[in-house]
Amino acid sequence: MDTLLNNLTRRRALLILLVVTCLATLPFLGLADFNTKGEPREAVVAYTMLEHDDWILPVNNGGEIPYKPPFFHWCVAAASLLDGGTVSEYTSRLPSAVALIAMTLSVFAFLARRRGTAVGLLTALVTFTAFEIYRAGMNCRVDMVLTALMVGAVFRLYRWGMDGMRGFPWLAILLMSCATLTKGPVGILIPCLVAGIFLLLRGVPFFKAFIWLCLWGCLSLLLPLAWYAAAYARGGEEFLDLVMEENFGRMTGTMAYDSHLNPWYYNLVTLAAGFLPWTVAVVMSLFIVPRGAWRRAGVAWRGAWGRLCAWIRSAQPCTLLSLTAAVVIFIFYCIPASKRSVYLMPMYPFTAYFIAELLTWMSRRRAASVKGFGDFIAGVGCALLLVFVLVKCGAVPDSIFGHGKHAAQNAAMLGSLREAGGVLGWTCAVVPAVCAAIWWLSVRRSVSGIAAPTAVAGLVVAVYISMSGCYQPAVLQPKSVKGMAADIEREFPDAKTRIYEFISGAEAAKGNPLHYFELNFYMGDVVRNFRRERPSEGYLLIERRDMDEYGARFGAEGYEFDEVYTPAPSMPRKTPALYRFTRRWAK
């Protein structure tokens, strides 16, 4: 395998990477129903774009304007048009998957040209198989598309800088424009900040770098400003307030509501978790560092600054760019009070480069460490198959979950896994075991050098295929309310024109209101706001706890309620019941 990898041409490696990434993502995008509020919240925007032919500022969720710019939703709508105009789970997730594949290929192309095919391939695979990145690529959220656009912009600005800052980086400008239309000005700020600091470290005068990058940043704003102007003409002050809060309030901590408030070290924790399973290999590397190296490292702090400056002057440009991007992006997202794991995703490809170098060093210094890590991944894949077989044989009873508040849902997940299978499911479940057998019988004893961690990356891909193609869709199925939406439409067809929601938390919240996003999406964006419209009759989605608290108040306003649909105990905890209501009189 070592000889094969060393003799692999760049074009052939790119083709292999394309096939692997497509096989590990595209067949599985539509297997799992929406089971969180985030995915249908984005999908319903694309639905209303197509339904009402409104591509600027579509209104959804009972009168709400979108919280993010429309580029991602345009992509979902475009993918849905190719599928007959129906927004589905598959078409909603397709833009994220395409962005993940494109970013993985661009990481390989960038590094293969500068550090060799083997390093580029390993870095691309580490990036692709980092848990946070792969998960984002399989979801209907804006983060993967934003990440791919920003990483691509950094690569293009690097090329422009290394060409002596000559020419017009039109592709970088276009990518930053699309990134801004995906989530706001951060799509311009981060690529320009990374490129600017990189140029300064390379000895470019400050004002020269600043003026040029400001020019490219301003040109990148032209397309987004056209949309912002059109959206402001439609949404007025409500739209402007939302833009200010989501972009500037989030950075300055002045938002009207608390949003993912976490301390700075939260980013360290999420970065370590997001790079699983490679975080395990990084920890393993600490045990093969020579003992004397720790003592020398302690003494080395005395002249660390001088050596750092010398290293910067002599470092390979792509290595310096990777370090700059990883550090700048991490520090940037430590500043705002609002922190989420997905915010750090643009630094993953650059951090993956150093993990790839570390894995190569581990393989050359002590090959057993990388092979042991490979044994661990192979064992995980076999263990998953063994558990699946035991569940299918009925060897795992529902009683293991006891009688706690989540017992019914856990039992439903187990039952769903027990019923999973089919040709695709069994094929995906067996893939890691087959790869593990190949690893143990052939590859493990013959592989060395950079080929060893590359083979381990293949084992990780196999595990992800089994998770996405078999286990995850089955386990998450009971958490979806798609079946409930279908039941309501079948049993109460008149609900399509007069169904409302009431959520006590949404009434008290400032900004970013809560909705029953999943039910609203699956019913075709027909759910409206009960308190705002005060209808005389119809159907109400409301949790029983909220009905116990607010039912008497609604009764005092003349409302009478009759519960007509009760969610099963196995459904998620905050699933609402459905009430038919009539208002007998009004004050």
PDB file of N, CA and C in Angstrom, residues 40-49 52 54 57-67 73 501 515 517 520 525-528 532:
ATOM      1  N   PRO A  40     -35.827  21.725  10.004  1.00  0.00           N
ATOM      2  CA  PRO A  40     -37.061  22.211   9.363  1.00  0.00           C
ATOM      3  C   PRO A  40     -37.184  23.723   9.393  1.00  0.00           C
ATOM      4  N   ARG A  41     -36.527  24.365  10.337  1.00  0.00           N
ATOM      5  CA  ARG A  41     -36.565  25.832  10.376  1.00  0.00           C
ATOM      6  C   ARG A  41     -35.936  26.422   9.113  1.00  0.00           C
ATOM      7  N   GLU A  42     -34.851  25.801   8.625  1.00  0.00           N
ATOM      8  CA  GLU A  42     -34.232  26.281   7.389  1.00  0.00           C
ATOM      9  C   GLU A  42     -34.999  25.779   6.171  1.00  0.00           C
ATOM     10  N   ALA A  43     -35.455  24.529   6.226  1.00  0.00           N
ATOM     11  CA  ALA A  43     -36.135  23.942   5.063  1.00  0.00           C
ATOM     12  C   ALA A  43     -37.425  24.670   4.737  1.00  0.00           C
ATOM     13  N   VAL A  44     -38.139  25.129   5.776  1.00  0.00           N
ATOM     14  CA  VAL A  44     -39.428  25.768   5.523  1.00  0.00           C
ATOM     15  C   VAL A  44     -39.248  27.109   4.807  1.00  0.00           C
ATOM     16  N   VAL A  45     -38.077  27.740   4.958  1.00  0.00           N
ATOM     17  CA  VAL A  45     -37.827  28.989   4.228  1.00  0.00           C
ATOM     18  C   VAL A  45     -37.763  28.703   2.732  1.00  0.00           C
ATOM     19  N   ALA A  46     -37.044  27.637   2.365  1.00  0.00           N
ATOM     20  CA  ALA A  46     -36.990  27.249   0.948  1.00  0.00           C
ATOM     21  C   ALA A  46     -38.374  26.848   0.446  1.00  0.00           C
ATOM     22  N   TYR A  47     -39.146  26.198   1.302  1.00  0.00           N
ATOM     23  CA  TYR A  47     -40.508  25.803   0.917  1.00  0.00           C
ATOM     24  C   TYR A  47     -41.354  27.030   0.578  1.00  0.00           C
ATOM     25  N   THR A  48     -41.295  28.054   1.424  1.00  0.00           N
ATOM     26  CA  THR A  48     -42.105  29.249   1.164  1.00  0.00           C
ATOM     27  C   THR A  48     -41.586  30.027  -0.041  1.00  0.00           C
ATOM     28  N   MET A  49     -40.272  29.949  -0.301  1.00  0.00           N
ATOM     29  CA  MET A  49     -39.748  30.574  -1.515  1.00  0.00           C
ATOM     30  C   MET A  49     -40.423  29.998  -2.752  1.00  0.00           C
ATOM     31  N   HIS A  52     -44.567  30.500  -2.638  1.00  0.00           N
ATOM     32  CA  HIS A  52     -45.089  31.852  -2.878  1.00  0.00           C
ATOM     33  C   HIS A  52     -44.263  32.634  -3.891  1.00  0.00           C
ATOM     34  N   ASP A  54     -41.363  33.802  -3.705  1.00  0.00           N
ATOM     35  CA  ASP A  54     -40.754  34.956  -3.032  1.00  0.00           C
ATOM     36  C   ASP A  54     -39.317  34.589  -2.673  1.00  0.00           C
ATOM     37  N   LEU A  57     -37.573  37.824   0.721  1.00  0.00           N
ATOM     38  CA  LEU A  57     -37.836  37.785   2.162  1.00  0.00           C
ATOM     39  C   LEU A  57     -39.143  37.035   2.416  1.00  0.00           C
ATOM     40  N   PRO A  58     -39.145  35.731   2.207  1.00  0.00           N
ATOM     41  CA  PRO A  58     -40.387  34.963   2.392  1.00  0.00           C
ATOM     42  C   PRO A  58     -40.798  34.920   3.857  1.00  0.00           C
ATOM     43  N   VAL A  59     -42.088  34.946   4.090  1.00  0.00           N
ATOM     44  CA  VAL A  59     -42.642  34.890   5.446  1.00  0.00           C
ATOM     45  C   VAL A  59     -43.074  33.456   5.735  1.00  0.00           C
ATOM     46  N   ASN A  60     -42.739  32.956   6.914  1.00  0.00           N
ATOM     47  CA  ASN A  60     -43.070  31.586   7.274  1.00  0.00           C
ATOM     48  C   ASN A  60     -43.320  31.495   8.770  1.00  0.00           C
ATOM     49  N   ASN A  61     -43.646  30.309   9.233  1.00  0.00           N
ATOM     50  CA  ASN A  61     -43.878  30.060  10.659  1.00  0.00           C
ATOM     51  C   ASN A  61     -44.864  31.060  11.260  1.00  0.00           C
ATOM     52  N   GLY A  62     -45.947  31.304  10.543  1.00  0.00           N
ATOM     53  CA  GLY A  62     -47.002  32.146  11.065  1.00  0.00           C
ATOM     54  C   GLY A  62     -46.702  33.622  11.080  1.00  0.00           C
ATOM     55  N   GLY A  63     -45.856  34.102  10.176  1.00  0.00           N
ATOM     56  CA  GLY A  63     -45.602  35.534  10.084  1.00  0.00           C
ATOM     57  C   GLY A  63     -44.191  35.954  10.410  1.00  0.00           C
ATOM     58  N   GLU A  64     -43.254  35.038  10.426  1.00  0.00           N
ATOM     59  CA  GLU A  64     -41.871  35.338  10.793  1.00  0.00           C
ATOM     60  C   GLU A  64     -41.004  35.459   9.548  1.00  0.00           C
ATOM     61  N   ILE A  65     -40.087  36.446   9.539  1.00  0.00           N
ATOM     62  CA  ILE A  65     -39.135  36.561   8.440  1.00  0.00           C
ATOM     63  C   ILE A  65     -37.890  35.756   8.798  1.00  0.00           C
ATOM     64  N   PRO A  66     -37.129  35.271   7.792  1.00  0.00           N
ATOM     65  CA  PRO A  66     -35.962  34.422   8.074  1.00  0.00           C
ATOM     66  C   PRO A  66     -34.908  35.151   8.898  1.00  0.00           C
ATOM     67  N   TYR A  67     -34.224  34.378   9.726  1.00  0.00           N
ATOM     68  CA  TYR A  67     -33.186  34.942  10.582  1.00  0.00           C
ATOM     69  C   TYR A  67     -31.824  34.977   9.900  1.00  0.00           C
ATOM     70  N   HIS A  73     -30.818  28.946   1.443  1.00  0.00           N
ATOM     71  CA  HIS A  73     -32.191  28.602   1.096  1.00  0.00           C
ATOM     72  C   HIS A  73     -32.393  28.606  -0.418  1.00  0.00           C
ATOM     73  N   GLU A 501     -50.699  27.495  16.987  1.00  0.00           N
ATOM     74  CA  GLU A 501     -49.799  26.993  18.018  1.00  0.00           C
ATOM     75  C   GLU A 501     -49.725  27.987  19.164  1.00  0.00           C
ATOM     76  N   HIS A 515     -41.022  27.792  17.768  1.00  0.00           N
ATOM     77  CA  HIS A 515     -42.167  27.312  16.995  1.00  0.00           C
ATOM     78  C   HIS A 515     -42.110  25.791  16.972  1.00  0.00           C
ATOM     79  N   PHE A 517     -41.433  23.762  14.627  1.00  0.00           N
ATOM     80  CA  PHE A 517     -40.884  23.834  13.276  1.00  0.00           C
ATOM     81  C   PHE A 517     -41.134  22.551  12.489  1.00  0.00           C
ATOM     82  N   ASN A 520     -44.799  22.197  11.489  1.00  0.00           N
ATOM     83  CA  ASN A 520     -45.120  23.232  10.516  1.00  0.00           C
ATOM     84  C   ASN A 520     -44.574  22.881   9.137  1.00  0.00           C
ATOM     85  N   ASP A 525     -46.262  24.560   6.160  1.00  0.00           N
ATOM     86  CA  ASP A 525     -46.216  25.945   6.657  1.00  0.00           C
ATOM     87  C   ASP A 525     -47.616  26.538   6.829  1.00  0.00           C
ATOM     88  N   VAL A 526     -48.463  25.811   7.540  1.00  0.00           N
ATOM     89  CA  VAL A 526     -49.839  26.287   7.742  1.00  0.00           C
ATOM     90  C   VAL A 526     -50.111  26.666   9.199  1.00  0.00           C
ATOM     91  N   VAL A 527     -49.156  26.430  10.099  1.00  0.00           N
ATOM     92  CA  VAL A 527     -49.386  26.681  11.518  1.00  0.00           C
ATOM     93  C   VAL A 527     -49.240  28.169  11.797  1.00  0.00           C
ATOM     94  N   ARG A 528     -50.246  28.756  12.451  1.00  0.00           N
ATOM     95  CA  ARG A 528     -50.252  30.195  12.727  1.00  0.00           C
ATOM     96  C   ARG A 528     -50.224  30.467  14.232  1.00  0.00           C
ATOM     97  N   ARG A 532     -51.714  35.886  18.701  1.00  0.00           N
ATOM     98  CA  ARG A 532     -51.731  37.081  17.861  1.00  0.00           C
ATOM     99  C   ARG A 532     -53.023  37.186  17.061  1.00  0.00           C
TER     100      ARG A 532
END
